[in-house]
mmCIF file with all atom_site columns, C-alpha atoms in Angstrom:
data_model
loop_
_atom_site.group_PDB
_atom_site.id
_atom_site.type_symbol
_atom_site.label_atom_id
_atom_site.label_alt_id
_atom_site.label_comp_id
_atom_site.label_asym_id
_atom_site.label_entity_id
_atom_site.label_seq_id
_atom_site.pdbx_PDB_ins_code
_atom_site.Cartn_x
_atom_site.Cartn_y
_atom_site.Cartn_z
_atom_site.occupancy
_atom_site.B_iso_or_equiv
_atom_site.pdbx_formal_charge
_atom_site.auth_seq_id
_atom_site.auth_comp_id
_atom_site.auth_asym_id
_atom_site.auth_atom_id
_atom_site.pdbx_PDB_model_num
ATOM 1   C CA . ASP A 1 1   ? 18.243  7.029   2.476   1.00 65.00 ? 1   ASP A CA 1
ATOM 2   C CA . ALA A 1 2   ? 16.395  8.192   -0.626  1.00 80.00 ? 2   ALA A CA 1
ATOM 3   C CA . GLY A 1 3   ? 13.494  5.806   -0.109  1.00 93.00 ? 3   GLY A CA 1
ATOM 4   C CA . VAL A 1 4   ? 11.978  3.631   -2.733  1.00 96.00 ? 4   VAL A CA 1
ATOM 5   C CA . ILE A 1 5   ? 12.553  5.188   -6.138  1.00 97.00 ? 5   ILE A CA 1
ATOM 6   C CA . GLN A 1 6   ? 10.240  4.505   -9.081  1.00 97.00 ? 6   GLN A CA 1
ATOM 7   C CA . SER A 1 7   ? 10.560  5.610   -12.711 1.00 97.00 ? 7   SER A CA 1
ATOM 8   C CA . PRO A 1 8   ? 9.035   7.024   -14.703 1.00 97.00 ? 8   PRO A CA 1
ATOM 9   C CA . ARG A 1 9   ? 6.575   9.090   -12.642 1.00 96.00 ? 9   ARG A CA 1
ATOM 10  C CA . HIS A 1 10  ? 4.110   9.296   -15.526 1.00 97.00 ? 10  HIS A CA 1
ATOM 11  C CA . GLU A 1 11  ? 3.838   7.097   -18.631 1.00 97.00 ? 11  GLU A CA 1
ATOM 12  C CA . VAL A 1 12  ? 1.363   7.634   -21.440 1.00 97.00 ? 12  VAL A CA 1
ATOM 13  C CA . THR A 1 13  ? 1.316   5.053   -24.184 1.00 97.00 ? 13  THR A CA 1
ATOM 14  C CA . GLU A 1 14  ? -0.872  3.611   -26.910 1.00 97.00 ? 14  GLU A CA 1
ATOM 15  C CA . MET A 1 15  ? -2.676  0.356   -26.659 1.00 97.00 ? 15  MET A CA 1
ATOM 16  C CA . GLY A 1 16  ? -0.536  -2.547  -27.858 1.00 97.00 ? 16  GLY A CA 1
ATOM 17  C CA . GLN A 1 17  ? 2.804   -0.922  -26.781 1.00 97.00 ? 17  GLN A CA 1
ATOM 18  C CA . GLU A 1 18  ? 5.215   -2.424  -24.327 1.00 97.00 ? 18  GLU A CA 1
ATOM 19  C CA . VAL A 1 19  ? 5.506   -0.625  -20.963 1.00 98.00 ? 19  VAL A CA 1
ATOM 20  C CA . THR A 1 20  ? 8.354   -1.046  -18.509 1.00 98.00 ? 20  THR A CA 1
ATOM 21  C CA . LEU A 1 21  ? 8.138   0.318   -14.955 1.00 98.00 ? 21  LEU A CA 1
ATOM 22  C CA . ARG A 1 22  ? 11.279  0.427   -12.780 1.00 98.00 ? 22  ARG A CA 1
ATOM 23  C CA . CYS A 1 23  ? 11.891  0.316   -9.131  1.00 98.00 ? 23  CYS A CA 1
ATOM 24  C CA . LYS A 1 24  ? 14.957  0.744   -6.835  1.00 98.00 ? 24  LYS A CA 1
ATOM 25  C CA . PRO A 1 25  ? 14.092  -0.570  -3.301  1.00 97.00 ? 25  PRO A CA 1
ATOM 26  C CA . ILE A 1 26  ? 15.663  0.751   -0.108  1.00 96.00 ? 26  ILE A CA 1
ATOM 27  C CA . SER A 1 27  ? 19.123  -0.619  0.335   1.00 95.00 ? 27  SER A CA 1
ATOM 28  C CA . GLY A 1 28  ? 19.174  -3.663  2.572   1.00 93.00 ? 28  GLY A CA 1
ATOM 29  C CA . HIS A 1 29  ? 15.514  -4.456  2.255   1.00 94.00 ? 29  HIS A CA 1
ATOM 30  C CA . ASP A 1 30  ? 14.768  -8.064  1.580   1.00 92.00 ? 30  ASP A CA 1
ATOM 31  C CA . TYR A 1 31  ? 11.219  -7.849  0.293   1.00 93.00 ? 31  TYR A CA 1
ATOM 32  C CA . LEU A 1 32  ? 10.006  -6.019  -2.799  1.00 95.00 ? 32  LEU A CA 1
ATOM 33  C CA . PHE A 1 33  ? 6.337   -5.680  -3.737  1.00 95.00 ? 33  PHE A CA 1
ATOM 34  C CA . TRP A 1 34  ? 4.471   -4.372  -6.780  1.00 97.00 ? 34  TRP A CA 1
ATOM 35  C CA . TYR A 1 35  ? 1.012   -3.008  -6.246  1.00 96.00 ? 35  TYR A CA 1
ATOM 36  C CA . ARG A 1 36  ? -1.534  -1.509  -8.540  1.00 96.00 ? 36  ARG A CA 1
ATOM 37  C CA . GLN A 1 37  ? -4.030  1.152   -7.365  1.00 95.00 ? 37  GLN A CA 1
ATOM 38  C CA . THR A 1 38  ? -7.281  2.130   -9.084  1.00 94.00 ? 38  THR A CA 1
ATOM 39  C CA . MET A 1 39  ? -10.367 3.907   -7.938  1.00 89.00 ? 39  MET A CA 1
ATOM 40  C CA . MET A 1 40  ? -12.506 0.850   -8.581  1.00 90.00 ? 40  MET A CA 1
ATOM 41  C CA . ARG A 1 41  ? -10.358 -1.835  -6.980  1.00 90.00 ? 41  ARG A CA 1
ATOM 42  C CA . GLY A 1 42  ? -8.116  0.065   -4.587  1.00 90.00 ? 42  GLY A CA 1
ATOM 43  C CA . LEU A 1 43  ? -4.673  -1.366  -3.882  1.00 92.00 ? 43  LEU A CA 1
ATOM 44  C CA . GLU A 1 44  ? -3.980  -4.776  -5.305  1.00 91.00 ? 44  GLU A CA 1
ATOM 45  C CA . LEU A 1 45  ? -0.798  -6.821  -4.729  1.00 92.00 ? 45  LEU A CA 1
ATOM 46  C CA . LEU A 1 46  ? 0.526   -7.999  -8.030  1.00 95.00 ? 46  LEU A CA 1
ATOM 47  C CA . ILE A 1 47  ? 3.722   -9.901  -7.026  1.00 95.00 ? 47  ILE A CA 1
ATOM 48  C CA . TYR A 1 48  ? 6.323   -9.879  -4.426  1.00 93.00 ? 48  TYR A CA 1
ATOM 49  C CA . PHE A 1 49  ? 9.972   -10.996 -4.138  1.00 94.00 ? 49  PHE A CA 1
ATOM 50  C CA . ASN A 1 50  ? 12.085  -12.123 -1.293  1.00 92.00 ? 50  ASN A CA 1
ATOM 51  C CA . ASN A 1 51  ? 15.858  -11.911 -1.808  1.00 93.00 ? 51  ASN A CA 1
ATOM 52  C CA . ASN A 1 52  ? 15.220  -11.373 -5.507  1.00 95.00 ? 52  ASN A CA 1
ATOM 53  C CA . VAL A 1 53  ? 13.200  -14.514 -5.939  1.00 95.00 ? 53  VAL A CA 1
ATOM 54  C CA . PRO A 1 54  ? 9.494   -14.212 -6.891  1.00 94.00 ? 54  PRO A CA 1
ATOM 55  C CA . ILE A 1 55  ? 7.404   -15.687 -4.076  1.00 91.00 ? 55  ILE A CA 1
ATOM 56  C CA . ASP A 1 56  ? 3.801   -15.060 -5.053  1.00 89.00 ? 56  ASP A CA 1
ATOM 57  C CA . ASP A 1 57  ? 2.640   -13.850 -8.445  1.00 91.00 ? 57  ASP A CA 1
ATOM 58  C CA . SER A 1 58  ? -1.009  -14.826 -8.104  1.00 89.00 ? 58  SER A CA 1
ATOM 59  C CA . GLY A 1 59  ? -2.031  -11.201 -8.246  1.00 90.00 ? 59  GLY A CA 1
ATOM 60  C CA . MET A 1 60  ? -0.544  -10.660 -11.729 1.00 93.00 ? 60  MET A CA 1
ATOM 61  C CA . PRO A 1 61  ? -3.696  -10.203 -13.876 1.00 87.00 ? 61  PRO A CA 1
ATOM 62  C CA . GLU A 1 62  ? -2.629  -11.859 -17.079 1.00 86.00 ? 62  GLU A CA 1
ATOM 63  C CA . ASP A 1 63  ? 0.252   -13.289 -18.929 1.00 91.00 ? 63  ASP A CA 1
ATOM 64  C CA . ARG A 1 64  ? 0.781   -9.851  -20.430 1.00 95.00 ? 64  ARG A CA 1
ATOM 65  C CA . PHE A 1 65  ? 2.274   -8.806  -17.095 1.00 97.00 ? 65  PHE A CA 1
ATOM 66  C CA . SER A 1 66  ? 5.730   -9.958  -16.000 1.00 97.00 ? 66  SER A CA 1
ATOM 67  C CA . ALA A 1 67  ? 8.178   -8.863  -13.271 1.00 97.00 ? 67  ALA A CA 1
ATOM 68  C CA . LYS A 1 68  ? 11.805  -9.412  -12.715 1.00 97.00 ? 68  LYS A CA 1
ATOM 69  C CA . MET A 1 69  ? 14.284  -8.660  -10.038 1.00 97.00 ? 69  MET A CA 1
ATOM 70  C CA . PRO A 1 70  ? 17.820  -9.324  -11.421 1.00 96.00 ? 70  PRO A CA 1
ATOM 71  C CA . ASN A 1 71  ? 19.492  -7.990  -8.323  1.00 95.00 ? 71  ASN A CA 1
ATOM 72  C CA . ALA A 1 72  ? 18.771  -6.608  -4.854  1.00 95.00 ? 72  ALA A CA 1
ATOM 73  C CA . SER A 1 73  ? 18.708  -3.053  -6.036  1.00 95.00 ? 73  SER A CA 1
ATOM 74  C CA . PHE A 1 74  ? 16.483  -3.184  -9.126  1.00 97.00 ? 74  PHE A CA 1
ATOM 75  C CA . SER A 1 75  ? 13.159  -4.567  -10.319 1.00 98.00 ? 75  SER A CA 1
ATOM 76  C CA . THR A 1 76  ? 10.985  -4.128  -13.385 1.00 98.00 ? 76  THR A CA 1
ATOM 77  C CA . LEU A 1 77  ? 7.333   -4.681  -14.144 1.00 98.00 ? 77  LEU A CA 1
ATOM 78  C CA . LYS A 1 78  ? 6.572   -5.067  -17.782 1.00 98.00 ? 78  LYS A CA 1
ATOM 79  C CA . ILE A 1 79  ? 3.216   -5.036  -19.655 1.00 97.00 ? 79  ILE A CA 1
ATOM 80  C CA . GLN A 1 80  ? 3.267   -6.330  -23.162 1.00 97.00 ? 80  GLN A CA 1
ATOM 81  C CA . PRO A 1 81  ? 1.015   -5.574  -24.934 1.00 96.00 ? 81  PRO A CA 1
ATOM 82  C CA . SER A 1 82  ? -0.643  -2.810  -22.865 1.00 97.00 ? 82  SER A CA 1
ATOM 83  C CA . GLU A 1 83  ? -4.366  -2.305  -22.843 1.00 96.00 ? 83  GLU A CA 1
ATOM 84  C CA . PRO A 1 84  ? -6.552  0.734   -21.699 1.00 97.00 ? 84  PRO A CA 1
ATOM 85  C CA . ARG A 1 85  ? -7.749  -1.248  -18.669 1.00 96.00 ? 85  ARG A CA 1
ATOM 86  C CA . ASP A 1 86  ? -4.145  -1.373  -17.445 1.00 97.00 ? 86  ASP A CA 1
ATOM 87  C CA . SER A 1 87  ? -4.333  2.369   -16.748 1.00 97.00 ? 87  SER A CA 1
ATOM 88  C CA . ALA A 1 88  ? -3.648  2.781   -12.990 1.00 97.00 ? 88  ALA A CA 1
ATOM 89  C CA . VAL A 1 89  ? -0.975  3.924   -10.545 1.00 97.00 ? 89  VAL A CA 1
ATOM 90  C CA . TYR A 1 90  ? 1.612   1.236   -10.042 1.00 98.00 ? 90  TYR A CA 1
ATOM 91  C CA . PHE A 1 91  ? 3.504   1.242   -6.740  1.00 97.00 ? 91  PHE A CA 1
ATOM 92  C CA . CYS A 1 92  ? 6.649   -0.467  -5.675  1.00 97.00 ? 92  CYS A CA 1
ATOM 93  C CA . ALA A 1 93  ? 7.253   -1.079  -1.984  1.00 95.00 ? 93  ALA A CA 1
ATOM 94  C CA . SER A 1 94  ? 10.046  -2.667  0.088   1.00 94.00 ? 94  SER A CA 1
ATOM 95  C CA . SER A 1 95  ? 10.545  -3.951  3.584   1.00 91.00 ? 95  SER A CA 1
ATOM 96  C CA . LEU A 1 96  ? 13.009  -5.721  5.851   1.00 89.00 ? 96  LEU A CA 1
ATOM 97  C CA . ALA A 1 97  ? 12.562  -9.431  6.364   1.00 76.00 ? 97  ALA A CA 1
ATOM 98  C CA . ARG A 1 98  ? 12.309  -9.149  10.171  1.00 66.00 ? 98  ARG A CA 1
ATOM 99  C CA . ALA A 1 99  ? 8.935   -9.467  11.731  1.00 66.00 ? 99  ALA A CA 1
ATOM 100 C CA . TYR A 1 100 ? 6.794   -6.386  12.056  1.00 72.00 ? 100 TYR A CA 1
ATOM 101 C CA . SER A 1 101 ? 8.744   -4.400  9.581   1.00 81.00 ? 101 SER A CA 1
ATOM 102 C CA . PRO A 1 102 ? 6.794   -1.469  8.049   1.00 85.00 ? 102 PRO A CA 1
ATOM 103 C CA . LEU A 1 103 ? 6.328   -1.265  4.378   1.00 88.00 ? 103 LEU A CA 1
ATOM 104 C CA . HIS A 1 104 ? 7.922   1.648   2.552   1.00 93.00 ? 104 HIS A CA 1
ATOM 105 C CA . PHE A 1 105 ? 6.341   2.845   -0.709  1.00 94.00 ? 105 PHE A CA 1
ATOM 106 C CA . GLY A 1 106 ? 7.712   4.619   -3.697  1.00 95.00 ? 106 GLY A CA 1
ATOM 107 C CA . ASN A 1 107 ? 5.696   7.577   -5.221  1.00 94.00 ? 107 ASN A CA 1
ATOM 108 C CA . GLY A 1 108 ? 4.286   5.422   -7.980  1.00 96.00 ? 108 GLY A CA 1
ATOM 109 C CA . THR A 1 109 ? 4.113   5.458   -11.746 1.00 97.00 ? 109 THR A CA 1
ATOM 110 C CA . ARG A 1 110 ? 0.861   6.807   -13.258 1.00 97.00 ? 110 ARG A CA 1
ATOM 111 C CA . LEU A 1 111 ? 0.198   4.772   -16.387 1.00 98.00 ? 111 LEU A CA 1
ATOM 112 C CA . THR A 1 112 ? -2.270  5.865   -19.027 1.00 98.00 ? 112 THR A CA 1
ATOM 113 C CA . VAL A 1 113 ? -2.894  3.574   -21.947 1.00 98.00 ? 113 VAL A CA 1
ATOM 114 C CA . THR A 1 114 ? -4.934  5.193   -24.716 1.00 96.00 ? 114 THR A CA 1
ATOM 115 C CA . LYS B 2 1   ? -9.937  -15.009 1.918   1.00 71.00 ? 1   LYS B CA 1
ATOM 116 C CA . GLN B 2 2   ? -9.078  -12.015 4.266   1.00 80.00 ? 2   GLN B CA 1
ATOM 117 C CA . GLU B 2 3   ? -10.984 -8.894  3.752   1.00 90.00 ? 3   GLU B CA 1
ATOM 118 C CA . VAL B 2 4   ? -10.204 -5.395  5.151   1.00 94.00 ? 4   VAL B CA 1
ATOM 119 C CA . THR B 2 5   ? -12.965 -2.743  5.163   1.00 96.00 ? 5   THR B CA 1
ATOM 120 C CA . GLN B 2 6   ? -12.926 0.984   5.909   1.00 97.00 ? 6   GLN B CA 1
ATOM 121 C CA . ILE B 2 7   ? -16.021 2.936   6.537   1.00 95.00 ? 7   ILE B CA 1
ATOM 122 C CA . PRO B 2 8   ? -16.777 5.684   5.745   1.00 95.00 ? 8   PRO B CA 1
ATOM 123 C CA . ALA B 2 9   ? -15.039 6.230   2.470   1.00 95.00 ? 9   ALA B CA 1
ATOM 124 C CA . ALA B 2 10  ? -14.885 9.953   3.139   1.00 97.00 ? 10  ALA B CA 1
ATOM 125 C CA . LEU B 2 11  ? -14.976 12.198  6.190   1.00 96.00 ? 11  LEU B CA 1
ATOM 126 C CA . SER B 2 12  ? -15.019 15.926  6.628   1.00 97.00 ? 12  SER B CA 1
ATOM 127 C CA . VAL B 2 13  ? -14.359 17.624  10.024  1.00 97.00 ? 13  VAL B CA 1
ATOM 128 C CA . PRO B 2 14  ? -13.676 21.092  11.241  1.00 97.00 ? 14  PRO B CA 1
ATOM 129 C CA . GLU B 2 15  ? -10.146 21.869  12.427  1.00 97.00 ? 15  GLU B CA 1
ATOM 130 C CA . GLY B 2 16  ? -9.441  21.031  16.050  1.00 97.00 ? 16  GLY B CA 1
ATOM 131 C CA . GLU B 2 17  ? -11.848 18.137  16.246  1.00 96.00 ? 17  GLU B CA 1
ATOM 132 C CA . ASN B 2 18  ? -10.775 14.721  17.619  1.00 97.00 ? 18  ASN B CA 1
ATOM 133 C CA . LEU B 2 19  ? -11.686 11.977  15.175  1.00 96.00 ? 19  LEU B CA 1
ATOM 134 C CA . VAL B 2 20  ? -11.719 8.188   14.839  1.00 97.00 ? 20  VAL B CA 1
ATOM 135 C CA . LEU B 2 21  ? -11.151 6.276   11.636  1.00 98.00 ? 21  LEU B CA 1
ATOM 136 C CA . ASN B 2 22  ? -12.421 2.702   11.487  1.00 97.00 ? 22  ASN B CA 1
ATOM 137 C CA . CYS B 2 23  ? -10.990 -0.459  10.057  1.00 98.00 ? 23  CYS B CA 1
ATOM 138 C CA . SER B 2 24  ? -12.498 -3.907  10.203  1.00 97.00 ? 24  SER B CA 1
ATOM 139 C CA . PHE B 2 25  ? -11.080 -7.287  9.133   1.00 95.00 ? 25  PHE B CA 1
ATOM 140 C CA . THR B 2 26  ? -12.511 -10.755 8.768   1.00 91.00 ? 26  THR B CA 1
ATOM 141 C CA . ASP B 2 27  ? -9.681  -12.892 9.988   1.00 83.00 ? 27  ASP B CA 1
ATOM 142 C CA . SER B 2 28  ? -8.960  -12.754 13.701  1.00 79.00 ? 28  SER B CA 1
ATOM 143 C CA . ALA B 2 29  ? -5.648  -14.549 13.148  1.00 85.00 ? 29  ALA B CA 1
ATOM 144 C CA . ILE B 2 30  ? -4.014  -11.289 12.208  1.00 88.00 ? 30  ILE B CA 1
ATOM 145 C CA . TYR B 2 31  ? -0.288  -11.006 12.421  1.00 87.00 ? 31  TYR B CA 1
ATOM 146 C CA . ASN B 2 32  ? -0.078  -7.260  12.517  1.00 89.00 ? 32  ASN B CA 1
ATOM 147 C CA . LEU B 2 33  ? -2.022  -4.130  11.334  1.00 92.00 ? 33  LEU B CA 1
ATOM 148 C CA . GLN B 2 34  ? -0.604  -1.052  9.786   1.00 93.00 ? 34  GLN B CA 1
ATOM 149 C CA . TRP B 2 35  ? -2.052  2.343   9.168   1.00 97.00 ? 35  TRP B CA 1
ATOM 150 C CA . PHE B 2 36  ? -0.822  4.423   6.276   1.00 96.00 ? 36  PHE B CA 1
ATOM 151 C CA . ARG B 2 37  ? -1.343  7.919   4.999   1.00 97.00 ? 37  ARG B CA 1
ATOM 152 C CA . GLN B 2 38  ? -1.529  8.745   1.307   1.00 96.00 ? 38  GLN B CA 1
ATOM 153 C CA . ASP B 2 39  ? -1.338  12.315  -0.029  1.00 95.00 ? 39  ASP B CA 1
ATOM 154 C CA . PRO B 2 40  ? -2.573  13.013  -3.543  1.00 90.00 ? 40  PRO B CA 1
ATOM 155 C CA . GLY B 2 41  ? -0.119  11.935  -6.196  1.00 87.00 ? 41  GLY B CA 1
ATOM 156 C CA . LYS B 2 42  ? 2.132   10.266  -3.654  1.00 89.00 ? 42  LYS B CA 1
ATOM 157 C CA . GLY B 2 43  ? 2.892   6.841   -2.276  1.00 91.00 ? 43  GLY B CA 1
ATOM 158 C CA . LEU B 2 44  ? 1.801   5.541   1.037   1.00 94.00 ? 44  LEU B CA 1
ATOM 159 C CA . THR B 2 45  ? 3.630   6.505   4.262   1.00 94.00 ? 45  THR B CA 1
ATOM 160 C CA . SER B 2 46  ? 3.516   4.141   7.203   1.00 93.00 ? 46  SER B CA 1
ATOM 161 C CA . LEU B 2 47  ? 2.144   5.792   10.247  1.00 96.00 ? 47  LEU B CA 1
ATOM 162 C CA . LEU B 2 48  ? 1.812   3.064   12.910  1.00 95.00 ? 48  LEU B CA 1
ATOM 163 C CA . LEU B 2 49  ? 2.204   -0.692  13.071  1.00 92.00 ? 49  LEU B CA 1
ATOM 164 C CA . ILE B 2 50  ? 0.438   -2.752  15.715  1.00 93.00 ? 50  ILE B CA 1
ATOM 165 C CA . GLN B 2 51  ? 1.693   -6.203  16.460  1.00 89.00 ? 51  GLN B CA 1
ATOM 166 C CA . SER B 2 52  ? -0.914  -8.940  17.186  1.00 88.00 ? 52  SER B CA 1
ATOM 167 C CA . SER B 2 53  ? 0.341   -9.032  20.799  1.00 90.00 ? 53  SER B CA 1
ATOM 168 C CA . GLN B 2 54  ? -0.342  -5.340  21.268  1.00 91.00 ? 54  GLN B CA 1
ATOM 169 C CA . ARG B 2 55  ? -3.460  -3.342  21.828  1.00 92.00 ? 55  ARG B CA 1
ATOM 170 C CA . GLU B 2 56  ? -2.348  0.064   20.747  1.00 94.00 ? 56  GLU B CA 1
ATOM 171 C CA . GLN B 2 57  ? 0.381   2.205   19.412  1.00 95.00 ? 57  GLN B CA 1
ATOM 172 C CA . THR B 2 58  ? 0.909   5.932   19.670  1.00 96.00 ? 58  THR B CA 1
ATOM 173 C CA . SER B 2 59  ? 2.835   8.473   17.639  1.00 95.00 ? 59  SER B CA 1
ATOM 174 C CA . GLY B 2 60  ? 2.326   12.111  18.477  1.00 96.00 ? 60  GLY B CA 1
ATOM 175 C CA . ARG B 2 61  ? -1.412  13.009  17.949  1.00 97.00 ? 61  ARG B CA 1
ATOM 176 C CA . LEU B 2 62  ? -2.113  9.537   16.488  1.00 97.00 ? 62  LEU B CA 1
ATOM 177 C CA . ASN B 2 63  ? -3.211  6.480   18.456  1.00 97.00 ? 63  ASN B CA 1
ATOM 178 C CA . ALA B 2 64  ? -4.092  3.211   16.817  1.00 97.00 ? 64  ALA B CA 1
ATOM 179 C CA . SER B 2 65  ? -5.789  0.411   18.565  1.00 96.00 ? 65  SER B CA 1
ATOM 180 C CA . LEU B 2 66  ? -6.266  -3.288  17.693  1.00 96.00 ? 66  LEU B CA 1
ATOM 181 C CA . ASP B 2 67  ? -9.027  -5.591  18.909  1.00 94.00 ? 67  ASP B CA 1
ATOM 182 C CA . LYS B 2 68  ? -8.516  -8.980  17.337  1.00 92.00 ? 68  LYS B CA 1
ATOM 183 C CA . SER B 2 69  ? -11.547 -10.573 18.868  1.00 91.00 ? 69  SER B CA 1
ATOM 184 C CA . SER B 2 70  ? -13.905 -8.106  17.325  1.00 93.00 ? 70  SER B CA 1
ATOM 185 C CA . GLY B 2 71  ? -11.921 -7.769  14.072  1.00 94.00 ? 71  GLY B CA 1
ATOM 186 C CA . ARG B 2 72  ? -11.457 -4.016  14.497  1.00 96.00 ? 72  ARG B CA 1
ATOM 187 C CA . SER B 2 73  ? -8.814  -1.378  14.480  1.00 97.00 ? 73  SER B CA 1
ATOM 188 C CA . THR B 2 74  ? -9.258  2.376   15.023  1.00 97.00 ? 74  THR B CA 1
ATOM 189 C CA . LEU B 2 75  ? -7.006  5.318   14.254  1.00 98.00 ? 75  LEU B CA 1
ATOM 190 C CA . TYR B 2 76  ? -7.597  8.231   16.639  1.00 98.00 ? 76  TYR B CA 1
ATOM 191 C CA . ILE B 2 77  ? -6.377  11.606  15.522  1.00 98.00 ? 77  ILE B CA 1
ATOM 192 C CA . ALA B 2 78  ? -6.362  14.320  18.227  1.00 97.00 ? 78  ALA B CA 1
ATOM 193 C CA . ALA B 2 79  ? -6.776  18.010  17.636  1.00 97.00 ? 79  ALA B CA 1
ATOM 194 C CA . SER B 2 80  ? -7.018  17.576  13.854  1.00 97.00 ? 80  SER B CA 1
ATOM 195 C CA . GLN B 2 81  ? -5.336  20.040  11.498  1.00 97.00 ? 81  GLN B CA 1
ATOM 196 C CA . PRO B 2 82  ? -5.757  20.913  7.850   1.00 97.00 ? 82  PRO B CA 1
ATOM 197 C CA . GLY B 2 83  ? -2.476  19.251  7.274   1.00 97.00 ? 83  GLY B CA 1
ATOM 198 C CA . ASP B 2 84  ? -3.982  15.994  8.349   1.00 97.00 ? 84  ASP B CA 1
ATOM 199 C CA . SER B 2 85  ? -6.105  15.975  5.201   1.00 98.00 ? 85  SER B CA 1
ATOM 200 C CA . ALA B 2 86  ? -5.284  12.830  3.233   1.00 98.00 ? 86  ALA B CA 1
ATOM 201 C CA . THR B 2 87  ? -6.450  9.312   2.638   1.00 97.00 ? 87  THR B CA 1
ATOM 202 C CA . TYR B 2 88  ? -5.819  6.908   5.462   1.00 98.00 ? 88  TYR B CA 1
ATOM 203 C CA . LEU B 2 89  ? -5.492  3.233   4.718   1.00 97.00 ? 89  LEU B CA 1
ATOM 204 C CA . CYS B 2 90  ? -5.270  0.300   7.059   1.00 97.00 ? 90  CYS B CA 1
ATOM 205 C CA . ALA B 2 91  ? -3.702  -3.038  6.048   1.00 94.00 ? 91  ALA B CA 1
ATOM 206 C CA . GLY B 2 92  ? -3.574  -6.330  7.776   1.00 92.00 ? 92  GLY B CA 1
ATOM 207 C CA . GLU B 2 93  ? -0.801  -8.985  7.581   1.00 88.00 ? 93  GLU B CA 1
ATOM 208 C CA . PHE B 2 94  ? -2.491  -12.349 8.082   1.00 85.00 ? 94  PHE B CA 1
ATOM 209 C CA . ASN B 2 95  ? 0.548   -14.572 7.751   1.00 73.00 ? 95  ASN B CA 1
ATOM 210 C CA . ALA B 2 96  ? 4.272   -14.179 8.204   1.00 61.00 ? 96  ALA B CA 1
ATOM 211 C CA . GLY B 2 97  ? 4.951   -13.610 4.623   1.00 62.00 ? 97  GLY B CA 1
ATOM 212 C CA . ASN B 2 98  ? 4.902   -9.793  4.749   1.00 62.00 ? 98  ASN B CA 1
ATOM 213 C CA . MET B 2 99  ? 1.891   -9.664  2.483   1.00 79.00 ? 99  MET B CA 1
ATOM 214 C CA . LEU B 2 100 ? -0.566  -6.953  3.239   1.00 87.00 ? 100 LEU B CA 1
ATOM 215 C CA . THR B 2 101 ? -4.339  -6.826  2.486   1.00 90.00 ? 101 THR B CA 1
ATOM 216 C CA . PHE B 2 102 ? -5.458  -3.205  2.191   1.00 93.00 ? 102 PHE B CA 1
ATOM 217 C CA . GLY B 2 103 ? -8.720  -1.541  3.021   1.00 95.00 ? 103 GLY B CA 1
ATOM 218 C CA . GLY B 2 104 ? -10.206 0.891   0.558   1.00 94.00 ? 104 GLY B CA 1
ATOM 219 C CA . GLY B 2 105 ? -9.198  3.879   2.632   1.00 96.00 ? 105 GLY B CA 1
ATOM 220 C CA . THR B 2 106 ? -10.967 6.865   4.197   1.00 97.00 ? 106 THR B CA 1
ATOM 221 C CA . ARG B 2 107 ? -10.480 10.173  2.534   1.00 97.00 ? 107 ARG B CA 1
ATOM 222 C CA . LEU B 2 108 ? -10.199 12.803  5.359   1.00 98.00 ? 108 LEU B CA 1
ATOM 223 C CA . MET B 2 109 ? -10.687 16.532  4.894   1.00 97.00 ? 109 MET B CA 1
ATOM 224 C CA . VAL B 2 110 ? -10.026 18.798  7.819   1.00 97.00 ? 110 VAL B CA 1
ATOM 225 C CA . LYS B 2 111 ? -11.483 22.258  7.183   1.00 97.00 ? 111 LYS B CA 1
ATOM 226 C CA . PRO B 2 112 ? -9.863  25.304  8.613   1.00 95.00 ? 112 PRO B CA 1
#
């Protein structure tokens, strides 16, 4: 298995632009998570899906952030409009639904908003 | 609100030393605890997962323990090597919804 695949690896954009981050979870995994990592705040859970359905989006910082999972093999995290404070590394992770299933992370997308 | 804390934030040891990384959590009703490794520019790799009914898990030179009553977990690394240099994060699952609360991590450097 190729693991969790995220694209792009790096994204540099100007303030006000729309940014779309992409994720392909491990095949067969039922849960998909979006995390954000910064030096100041560490790893923060933004939103997670179970069987393509959003379960908890309480971590999404503002209405500028939205996430979708149209099918079991693809998810997007969109920021519109982007702001400099959104600069961070965004991770996607997936896991099986069974109890005590470890979490598998992608390599992340490093977003820089200037 | 559950909190997970890792102290120290950074640790430097000479090669060959046995070391312990600490993780504390505020909610004793923990479902499971996971230890991860993160290399620079990479995602997190799951190292060990301890279920709430277990006291420890071992994988090679790594041993993780869980003490729910005291709200603590430790990751023991035996005979450390320069290749062990990375950031180690612990994360607790406090309900059955697969959501993890992460600590801030301990950045480990093993000097040759």
